[in-house]
Amino acid sequence: ENVSLLFKLYCLTVMTLVAATYTVALRYTRTVETELYFSTTAVCITEVIKLFLSVGILAKETGSLARLITSLKENVFGSPTELLKLSVPSLVYALQNNMAFVALSNLDAAVYQVTYQLKIPCTALCTVLMLNRTLSKLQWFSVFMLCGGVTLVQWKPAQATKVQVEQNPWLGFGAIAVAVLCSGFAGVYFEKVLKSSDTSLWVRNIQMYLSGIVVTLFGVYMSDGAQVLEKGFFYGYTHYVWFVIFLASVGGLYTSVVVKYTDNIMKGFSAAAAIVLSTVASVILFGLQITVTFSLGAILVCISIYLYGLPRQDTTKIQPAETKSSKERLATV
């Protein structure tokens, strides 16, 4: 049990460090680099790299090329149903990203930051409803405390601009609601698929990344198709950009490991810690000013992580269906 706990802690720590480094590197490429690249192509390349890395790890896991080919034939190319099953999170994540863009275009930045943090309790709710789990009152309290802490860490007062952009608040709130639901559903759905069978984690990743490549290529065509044809797929790429893509790829693979051996709620806590860590790094590297709201938010994040990690029932495994209904499980908390 101690080894298992240490392994989970190790996974969460590495994910936090990778996510924080990725955030800082991404900020550098978007603020310091003089020639911007197409973010849609970077996302597509990230999916391709994650696919190749997953194939490489699966090859090491199977032990031989023949077994690798057999595994791919049986679980990937010979199982269209499983491919369709794993295409669901890819499509939902694509919808989430588009809805987030619509919401940001129709809401003030501060309002967007606050409302988008609802994805944290939404993930907890999806975990309870979809995976037959229960959370204690203290865990629910820590989840909402984390939500508030992240909101304060990312809080930036809205600034008046000379150019008035026409916004539709109702459309913005509707889009953010869809994005929040997509975030919770897709993460928990992927966790359920991972933990409901003995299929290798890397086979599942390959199935998801194949559909992810198709979705991101469609995104490149819709968003930057004309400019990519004119300037090239790798326009604006530098070694810093490639470093960001590498971090995103490693982070994506590590996220699946964290979801496999912990859960989506812990992933959310790890991501929150990464936000705090990356902001502190930005203070050192970019001269970012620490505010009172950031300090208060960082304290709330640390306390919420501690409270959620107190001894409790193991929630990292899918529980068998119980006689209690979902409403009854929610009523207990």
Coordinates of C-alpha atoms in Angstrom, one line a residue:
E1 CA 0.0 0.0 0.0
N2 CA 2.9 2.4 0.8
V3 CA 4.5 1.6 -2.5
S4 CA 1.3 2.3 -4.3
L5 CA 0.8 5.6 -2.4
L6 CA 4.4 6.7 -3.2
F7 CA 3.9 5.8 -6.9
K8 CA 0.7 7.8 -7.1
L9 CA 2.4 10.8 -5.4
Y10 CA 5.3 10.4 -7.8
C11 CA 3.0 10.5 -10.8
L12 CA 1.2 13.6 -9.5
T13 CA 4.4 15.4 -8.8
V14 CA 5.9 14.7 -12.2
M15 CA 2.7 15.7 -13.9
T16 CA 2.7 19.0 -11.9
L17 CA 6.2 19.8 -12.9
V18 CA 5.7 18.9 -16.6
A19 CA 2.5 21.0 -16.7
A20 CA 4.1 24.0 -15.0
T21 CA 7.2 23.8 -17.3
Y22 CA 4.8 23.6 -20.3
T23 CA 2.9 26.6 -19.2
V24 CA 6.0 28.7 -18.7
A25 CA 7.5 27.6 -22.1
L26 CA 4.2 28.3 -23.9
R27 CA 4.1 31.8 -22.4
Y28 CA 7.7 32.3 -23.6
T29 CA 6.9 31.3 -27.2
R30 CA 3.8 33.5 -27.3
T31 CA 5.4 36.6 -25.8
V32 CA 9.1 36.5 -26.5
E33 CA 9.3 34.8 -29.8
T34 CA 8.9 37.4 -32.6
E35 CA 7.4 35.1 -35.2
L36 CA 4.2 33.3 -34.0
Y37 CA 3.4 29.8 -35.2
F38 CA 0.0 28.2 -36.0
S39 CA -1.2 26.8 -32.7
T40 CA -3.6 24.4 -34.6
T41 CA -0.7 22.7 -36.4
A42 CA 1.2 22.5 -33.1
V43 CA -1.7 20.6 -31.5
C44 CA -1.9 18.3 -34.5
I45 CA 1.8 17.5 -34.3
T46 CA 1.5 16.9 -30.6
E47 CA -1.1 14.2 -31.3
V48 CA 1.2 12.6 -33.8
I49 CA 4.1 12.6 -31.4
K50 CA 1.9 11.1 -28.7
L51 CA 0.8 8.4 -31.1
F52 CA 4.4 7.4 -32.0
L53 CA 5.5 7.5 -28.3
S54 CA 2.6 5.3 -27.4
V55 CA 3.5 2.8 -30.1
G56 CA 7.1 2.8 -29.0
I57 CA 6.1 2.1 -25.4
L58 CA 3.7 -0.6 -26.5
A59 CA 6.5 -2.2 -28.5
K60 CA 8.7 -2.3 -25.4
E61 CA 5.7 -3.7 -23.4
T62 CA 5.0 -6.5 -25.9
G63 CA 8.7 -7.4 -26.3
S64 CA 8.9 -8.0 -30.0
L65 CA 7.8 -6.5 -33.3
A66 CA 5.6 -9.5 -34.1
R67 CA 3.7 -9.2 -30.9
L68 CA 3.3 -5.4 -31.5
I69 CA 1.9 -5.9 -34.9
T70 CA -0.5 -8.6 -33.6
S71 CA -1.6 -6.3 -30.7
L72 CA -2.3 -3.4 -33.2
K73 CA -4.2 -5.7 -35.5
E74 CA -6.4 -7.1 -32.8
N75 CA -7.0 -4.0 -30.6
V76 CA -6.7 -1.1 -33.1
F77 CA -7.2 -1.9 -36.7
G78 CA -9.3 -5.0 -36.1
S79 CA -11.5 -3.4 -33.5
P80 CA -13.5 -0.5 -35.1
T81 CA -15.9 -0.5 -32.1
E82 CA -13.1 0.2 -29.7
L83 CA -11.8 3.0 -32.0
L84 CA -15.2 4.6 -32.1
K85 CA -15.4 4.3 -28.3
L86 CA -12.1 6.2 -27.9
S87 CA -13.1 8.8 -30.5
V88 CA -15.7 10.1 -28.1
P89 CA -13.3 11.9 -25.8
S90 CA -11.4 13.3 -28.8
L91 CA -14.6 14.8 -30.3
V92 CA -15.8 16.1 -26.9
Y93 CA -12.5 17.7 -26.2
A94 CA -12.6 19.4 -29.6
L95 CA -16.1 20.7 -28.8
Q96 CA -14.9 21.9 -25.4
N97 CA -12.0 23.9 -27.0
N98 CA -14.3 25.5 -29.5
M99 CA -16.9 26.4 -26.9
A100 CA -14.2 27.9 -24.7
F101 CA -13.2 30.1 -27.6
V102 CA -16.8 31.2 -28.1
A103 CA -17.2 31.9 -24.4
L104 CA -14.0 33.9 -24.2
S105 CA -15.2 36.0 -27.2
N106 CA -18.5 36.8 -25.6
L107 CA -17.5 37.2 -21.9
D108 CA -15.1 39.5 -20.0
A109 CA -11.8 37.7 -19.3
A110 CA -12.4 37.8 -15.5
V111 CA -15.9 36.4 -15.8
Y112 CA -14.6 33.7 -18.1
Q113 CA -11.9 32.7 -15.7
V114 CA -14.3 32.4 -12.8
T115 CA -17.0 30.5 -14.6
Y116 CA -14.6 28.1 -16.3
Q117 CA -13.3 26.9 -12.9
L118 CA -16.7 25.2 -12.6
K119 CA -15.1 22.3 -14.5
I120 CA -13.5 21.2 -11.2
P121 CA -16.8 20.4 -9.3
C122 CA -18.3 19.3 -12.6
T123 CA -15.6 16.6 -12.9
A124 CA -16.3 15.6 -9.3
L125 CA -20.0 15.3 -10.1
C126 CA -19.3 13.2 -13.2
T127 CA -17.0 11.0 -11.1
V128 CA -19.9 10.3 -8.7
L129 CA -22.5 9.7 -11.3
M130 CA -20.5 7.8 -13.9
L131 CA -18.1 5.8 -11.8
N132 CA -20.3 4.8 -8.9
R133 CA -18.1 6.6 -6.4
T134 CA -18.9 8.6 -3.3
L135 CA -17.1 11.7 -1.9
S136 CA -17.2 12.7 1.7
K137 CA -18.3 16.2 2.8
L138 CA -14.7 17.1 3.4
Q139 CA -13.7 16.1 -0.1
W140 CA -16.6 18.1 -1.6
F141 CA -15.5 21.1 0.5
S142 CA -11.9 20.7 -0.7
V143 CA -13.1 20.5 -4.3
F144 CA -15.0 23.8 -4.1
M145 CA -12.1 25.4 -2.1
L146 CA -9.8 24.3 -5.0
C147 CA -12.2 25.9 -7.4
G148 CA -12.1 29.2 -5.5
G149 CA -8.3 29.1 -5.1
V150 CA -7.6 28.6 -8.8
T151 CA -10.1 31.4 -9.6
L152 CA -8.1 33.8 -7.3
V153 CA -4.8 32.6 -8.6
Q154 CA -5.9 33.4 -12.2
W155 CA -7.9 36.5 -11.3
K156 CA -7.0 39.6 -13.4
P157 CA -9.4 42.6 -13.0
A158 CA -11.0 43.5 -16.3
Q159 CA -9.5 46.5 -18.0
A160 CA -11.4 49.0 -20.1
T161 CA -10.5 49.1 -23.8
K162 CA -11.0 51.8 -26.3
V163 CA -12.3 49.3 -28.9
Q164 CA -15.7 48.1 -27.9
V165 CA -16.3 44.5 -28.9
E166 CA -19.9 43.4 -29.4
Q167 CA -20.5 40.5 -27.0
N168 CA -23.5 38.3 -26.3
P169 CA -23.3 37.3 -22.6
W170 CA -26.1 34.7 -22.9
L171 CA -24.2 33.0 -25.8
G172 CA -21.0 33.2 -23.7
F173 CA -22.6 31.6 -20.6
G174 CA -24.2 28.9 -22.7
A175 CA -20.8 28.2 -24.3
I176 CA -19.0 28.0 -21.0
A177 CA -21.7 25.7 -19.6
V178 CA -21.1 23.3 -22.6
A179 CA -17.3 23.6 -22.2
V180 CA -17.5 22.8 -18.5
L181 CA -19.8 19.8 -19.1
C182 CA -17.5 18.5 -21.9
S183 CA -14.4 18.8 -19.7
G184 CA -16.0 16.8 -16.9
F185 CA -17.6 14.2 -19.1
A186 CA -14.6 13.6 -21.4
G187 CA -12.1 13.1 -18.6
V188 CA -14.3 10.8 -16.6
Y189 CA -15.4 8.9 -19.7
F190 CA -11.8 8.2 -20.6
E191 CA -11.1 7.1 -17.0
K192 CA -14.0 4.7 -17.1
V193 CA -12.8 3.2 -20.4
L194 CA -9.3 2.8 -19.0
K195 CA -10.4 1.1 -15.8
S196 CA -13.2 -1.0 -17.1
S197 CA -11.1 -3.5 -19.0
D198 CA -7.6 -5.1 -18.9
T199 CA -6.6 -3.5 -22.3
S200 CA -3.2 -1.9 -22.1
L201 CA -3.1 1.8 -21.3
W202 CA -0.9 2.4 -24.4
V203 CA -3.4 0.6 -26.7
R204 CA -6.1 2.9 -25.4
N205 CA -3.9 5.9 -26.0
I206 CA -3.2 4.7 -29.6
Q207 CA -6.9 4.4 -30.2
M208 CA -7.6 7.9 -28.9
Y209 CA -4.7 9.6 -30.6
L210 CA -5.6 8.1 -34.0
S211 CA -9.0 9.8 -33.8
G212 CA -7.4 12.9 -32.2
I213 CA -5.2 13.3 -35.3
V214 CA -8.2 13.3 -37.6
V215 CA -10.0 15.9 -35.4
T216 CA -7.0 18.2 -35.1
L217 CA -6.3 18.0 -38.9
F218 CA -9.9 19.1 -39.4
G219 CA -9.3 22.0 -36.9
V220 CA -6.2 23.1 -38.9
Y221 CA -8.3 23.1 -42.1
M222 CA -11.1 25.1 -40.6
S223 CA -9.1 27.6 -38.6
D224 CA -5.8 28.2 -40.5
G225 CA -6.3 26.2 -43.8
A226 CA -5.6 29.1 -46.2
Q227 CA -2.6 30.5 -44.2
V228 CA -1.1 27.1 -43.8
L229 CA -1.3 26.5 -47.5
E230 CA 0.3 29.9 -48.1
K231 CA 3.1 29.9 -45.5
G232 CA 3.6 26.2 -44.8
F233 CA 2.6 23.8 -42.0
F234 CA 5.7 24.5 -39.9
Y235 CA 5.7 28.3 -40.3
G236 CA 7.2 30.1 -37.3
Y237 CA 8.6 27.0 -35.7
T238 CA 11.8 27.4 -33.6
H239 CA 13.5 25.1 -31.2
Y240 CA 11.5 26.7 -28.4
V241 CA 8.3 25.8 -30.2
W242 CA 9.4 22.2 -30.6
F243 CA 10.3 22.2 -26.9
V244 CA 6.7 23.3 -26.1
I245 CA 5.3 20.5 -28.4
F246 CA 7.5 18.0 -26.7
L247 CA 6.3 19.0 -23.3
A248 CA 2.7 18.9 -24.4
S249 CA 3.3 15.4 -25.8
V250 CA 4.9 14.1 -22.6
G251 CA 2.3 15.9 -20.5
G252 CA -0.5 14.2 -22.5
L253 CA 1.0 10.8 -22.0
Y254 CA 1.6 11.4 -18.3
T255 CA -2.0 12.6 -17.9
S256 CA -3.3 9.2 -19.1
V257 CA -0.9 7.5 -16.5
V258 CA -2.3 9.8 -13.7
V259 CA -5.9 9.1 -14.7
K260 CA -5.1 5.3 -14.9
Y261 CA -3.6 5.1 -11.4
T262 CA -5.3 7.9 -9.6
D263 CA -8.4 9.7 -10.9
N264 CA -9.6 12.9 -12.7
I265 CA -10.2 14.8 -9.5
M266 CA -6.6 14.3 -8.4
K267 CA -5.6 15.3 -11.9
G268 CA -7.5 18.6 -11.3
F269 CA -5.6 19.1 -8.1
S270 CA -2.3 18.5 -9.8
A271 CA -3.2 20.9 -12.6
A272 CA -4.1 23.6 -10.0
A273 CA -0.7 23.1 -8.3
A274 CA 0.9 23.5 -11.7
I275 CA -0.8 26.8 -12.2
V276 CA 0.6 28.1 -8.9
L277 CA 4.0 26.8 -9.7
S278 CA 4.1 28.2 -13.2
T279 CA 3.0 31.6 -11.9
V280 CA 5.8 31.6 -9.4
A281 CA 8.2 30.7 -12.2
S282 CA 6.8 33.5 -14.3
V283 CA 7.7 35.9 -11.4
I284 CA 11.3 34.9 -11.7
L285 CA 11.6 34.7 -15.5
F286 CA 9.2 37.4 -16.7
G287 CA 8.9 39.8 -13.8
L288 CA 5.3 39.0 -13.1
Q289 CA 4.0 40.8 -10.0
I290 CA 2.5 38.7 -7.2
T291 CA -0.9 40.1 -6.0
V292 CA -2.8 39.7 -2.8
T293 CA -5.5 37.6 -4.7
F294 CA -2.8 35.3 -6.0
S295 CA -1.3 34.7 -2.5
L296 CA -4.7 34.0 -1.1
G297 CA -5.6 31.7 -3.9
A298 CA -2.3 29.8 -3.6
I299 CA -3.0 29.3 0.1
L300 CA -6.5 28.0 -0.6
V301 CA -5.1 25.6 -3.3
C302 CA -2.5 24.2 -0.8
I303 CA -5.1 23.7 1.9
S304 CA -7.6 22.1 -0.4
I305 CA -4.9 19.6 -1.6
Y306 CA -4.1 18.7 2.0
L307 CA -7.7 18.3 2.9
Y308 CA -8.5 16.1 -0.1
G309 CA -5.5 13.9 0.6
L310 CA -6.5 13.1 4.2
P311 CA -7.1 9.3 4.9
R312 CA -10.3 8.3 3.2
Q313 CA -11.9 5.5 1.1
D314 CA -9.9 4.7 -2.1
T315 CA -11.6 6.5 -5.0
T316 CA -9.1 5.6 -7.6
K317 CA -10.9 2.4 -8.6
I318 CA -14.2 2.0 -10.2
Q319 CA -16.7 0.7 -7.7
P320 CA -19.2 -2.0 -8.7
A321 CA -22.8 -0.9 -9.2
E322 CA -24.5 -0.5 -5.8
T323 CA -28.1 -0.7 -4.8
K324 CA -28.1 3.1 -4.1
S325 CA -29.1 5.3 -6.9
S326 CA -27.1 8.3 -8.0
K327 CA -29.5 10.6 -6.2
E328 CA -29.0 8.6 -3.0
R329 CA -25.2 8.8 -3.3
L330 CA -25.4 12.5 -3.8
A331 CA -27.8 12.9 -0.8
T332 CA -25.3 11.2 1.5
V333 CA -22.9 14.1 1.0

